Amino acid sequence: MAVAVEADKLTKQYRDKPALQDVSFTVPGGSALGLVGPNGAGKSTLLRMLLGVSRPSSGRILYDGRPLWPDPARVMDAVGGFVDAPQFYPYFTARENLSMLAELRRLKPGRVDEVLHYVHLEDDAGRRVGGFSHGMRQRLGIAAALLKEPGLLILDEPQDGLDPARLEEMRQLIIRIRQDLAPTIIMSSHVLQDIERLCDRIAVFDRGRLRYCGPTGGLGNPDGDEVIWEVRPIDMALHHLRSMGFEVWAIGDGRIAARWDESHELGSINVSLISAGITIRTVMRRSASLESRLLRYLEDDHVDMR
Ligand code: ADP
């Protein structure tokens, strides 16, 4: 059964430094929430609290209306996942590692092979985990999380450090889990395209505060087109386009993006930029990406998402 999650005024203080401040959100059962934000924004801190390994300084976490703290063991049965990176005994095989977990949780012995098969690790089940690639460890981490058929699955950067082929495998695995098991999912990621593809909701963190939580489409204009210019100097180009009445913002790597509609004439705008002394390296028109919408949303504070 999918677990609905509610965080209510969550705060985490490390000595004198707040890592999370007054964070409240809800995740409907069966939906997938993607956490994004620059390094140090508080995503892992939140995931540790949701997994019952770090206690909030104040505030509450409710799973299906039941408080997680102060006694996480009571409700953790429905929760699986990992934070930072999945941990295993390197000298034991994948099957031995999972069998120890299954025994601790009093699961039926056949469950271990079921989950190894599900994440496509059946052929490597007898190998020591110490020799596993990063991608195999990530999949084994998900297999461990699935042992109990969780109603809430928590994944910290499951795509982190994967090469493009393994990245696609991981995406497919998460899509399959959503289709087959329909748990509630909370996952963090730096890959914004993945959040857009795998999650239906997004939570944007910045310096310990939650800046946005809601449907991914709720950030700006999901269907609109935009034009991306690679220009020098950026500030001058921003100023020039704004003085012409454009909604325009910086998206990193020397690029700026403007909301676009058919009434604009790109050629004459480029001429006007060049006449103003601005160098245009590339111009591209595309539908607005989540990355661009997010950067625009955070632009007021000039948050660097990279
Ligand atoms: P993110 O996962 O978004 O990169 P974190 O949750 O890891 O962010 O960190 C949020 C803030 O809390 C950072 O300033 C970080 O340095 C601090 N922090 C995280 N864990 C600890 C800890 N165990 N002790 C002290 N400070 C910590």
mmCIF file of N, CA, C and O and ligand atoms in Angstrom, residues 14-15 17 19 38-45 48, ligand 1:
data_model
loop_
_atom_site.group_PDB
_atom_site.id
_atom_site.type_symbol
_atom_site.label_atom_id
_atom_site.label_comp_id
_atom_site.label_asym_id
_atom_site.label_seq_id
_atom_site.Cartn_x
_atom_site.Cartn_y
_atom_site.Cartn_z
ATOM 1 N N TYR A 14 22.440 21.589 13.088
ATOM 2 C CA TYR A 14 23.704 20.933 13.439
ATOM 3 C C TYR A 14 24.524 21.945 14.213
ATOM 4 O O TYR A 14 24.954 22.944 13.642
ATOM 5 N N ARG A 15 24.747 21.704 15.475
ATOM 6 C CA ARG A 15 25.374 22.694 16.363
ATOM 7 C C ARG A 15 24.673 24.042 16.163
ATOM 8 O O ARG A 15 23.464 24.111 16.286
ATOM 9 N N LYS A 17 24.326 25.597 13.317
ATOM 10 C CA LYS A 17 24.014 25.839 11.907
ATOM 11 C C LYS A 17 22.725 25.114 11.485
ATOM 12 O O LYS A 17 22.635 23.896 11.643
ATOM 13 N N ALA A 19 20.452 23.195 9.052
ATOM 14 C CA ALA A 19 20.574 22.487 7.769
ATOM 15 C C ALA A 19 19.219 22.480 7.062
ATOM 16 O O ALA A 19 19.148 22.421 5.837
ATOM 17 N N PRO A 38 20.901 22.989 -4.911
ATOM 18 C CA PRO A 38 22.362 22.943 -4.958
ATOM 19 C C PRO A 38 22.938 22.120 -3.813
ATOM 20 O O PRO A 38 22.233 21.839 -2.837
ATOM 21 N N ASN A 39 24.210 21.751 -3.887
ATOM 22 C CA ASN A 39 24.856 21.021 -2.796
ATOM 23 C C ASN A 39 24.723 21.812 -1.497
ATOM 24 O O ASN A 39 24.852 23.028 -1.497
ATOM 25 N N GLY A 40 24.439 21.095 -0.423
ATOM 26 C CA GLY A 40 24.316 21.740 0.872
ATOM 27 C C GLY A 40 22.934 22.327 1.123
ATOM 28 O O GLY A 40 22.703 22.966 2.141
ATOM 29 N N ALA A 41 21.985 22.090 0.206
ATOM 30 C CA ALA A 41 20.649 22.680 0.349
ATOM 31 C C ALA A 41 19.821 21.985 1.428
ATOM 32 O O ALA A 41 18.832 22.537 1.902
ATOM 33 N N GLY A 42 20.215 20.760 1.818
ATOM 34 C CA GLY A 42 19.491 20.059 2.881
ATOM 35 C C GLY A 42 18.765 18.805 2.430
ATOM 36 O O GLY A 42 18.031 18.201 3.217
ATOM 37 N N LYS A 43 18.976 18.369 1.202
ATOM 38 C CA LYS A 43 18.238 17.215 0.666
ATOM 39 C C LYS A 43 18.560 15.928 1.442
ATOM 40 O O LYS A 43 17.657 15.214 1.852
ATOM 41 N N SER A 44 19.879 15.667 1.638
ATOM 42 C CA SER A 44 20.246 14.429 2.340
ATOM 43 C C SER A 44 19.807 14.486 3.797
ATOM 44 O O SER A 44 19.401 13.472 4.370
ATOM 45 N N THR A 45 19.893 15.664 4.380
ATOM 46 C CA THR A 45 19.432 15.826 5.764
ATOM 47 C C THR A 45 17.962 15.417 5.870
ATOM 48 O O THR A 45 17.560 14.676 6.774
ATOM 49 N N ARG A 48 17.615 11.587 5.422
ATOM 50 C CA ARG A 48 18.012 10.858 6.636
ATOM 51 C C ARG A 48 16.892 10.873 7.663
ATOM 52 O O ARG A 48 16.626 9.881 8.329
HETATM 53 P P1 ADP B 1 22.467 18.298 0.250
HETATM 54 O O1 ADP B 1 22.106 16.841 0.422
HETATM 55 O O2 ADP B 1 21.366 19.111 -0.331
HETATM 56 O O3 ADP B 1 23.763 18.481 -0.486
HETATM 57 P P2 ADP B 1 22.959 18.213 3.109
HETATM 58 O O4 ADP B 1 21.670 17.798 3.712
HETATM 59 O O5 ADP B 1 24.018 17.159 2.963
HETATM 60 O O6 ADP B 1 22.699 18.918 1.707
HETATM 61 O O7 ADP B 1 23.590 19.390 3.957
HETATM 62 C C1 ADP B 1 22.847 20.536 4.409
HETATM 63 C C2 ADP B 1 23.720 21.354 5.351
HETATM 64 O O8 ADP B 1 23.934 20.656 6.577
HETATM 65 C C3 ADP B 1 25.119 21.631 4.799
HETATM 66 O O9 ADP B 1 25.494 22.932 5.181
HETATM 67 C C4 ADP B 1 25.972 20.593 5.479
HETATM 68 O O10 ADP B 1 27.304 21.047 5.609
HETATM 69 C C5 ADP B 1 25.299 20.445 6.827
HETATM 70 N N1 ADP B 1 25.440 19.087 7.396
HETATM 71 C C6 ADP B 1 24.973 17.942 6.842
HETATM 72 N N2 ADP B 1 25.228 16.889 7.623
HETATM 73 C C7 ADP B 1 25.902 17.383 8.727
HETATM 74 C C8 ADP B 1 26.442 16.804 9.933
HETATM 75 N N3 ADP B 1 26.359 15.497 10.180
HETATM 76 N N4 ADP B 1 27.039 17.651 10.816
HETATM 77 C C9 ADP B 1 27.117 18.980 10.587
HETATM 78 N N5 ADP B 1 26.616 19.591 9.481
HETATM 79 C C10 ADP B 1 26.023 18.809 8.574
#
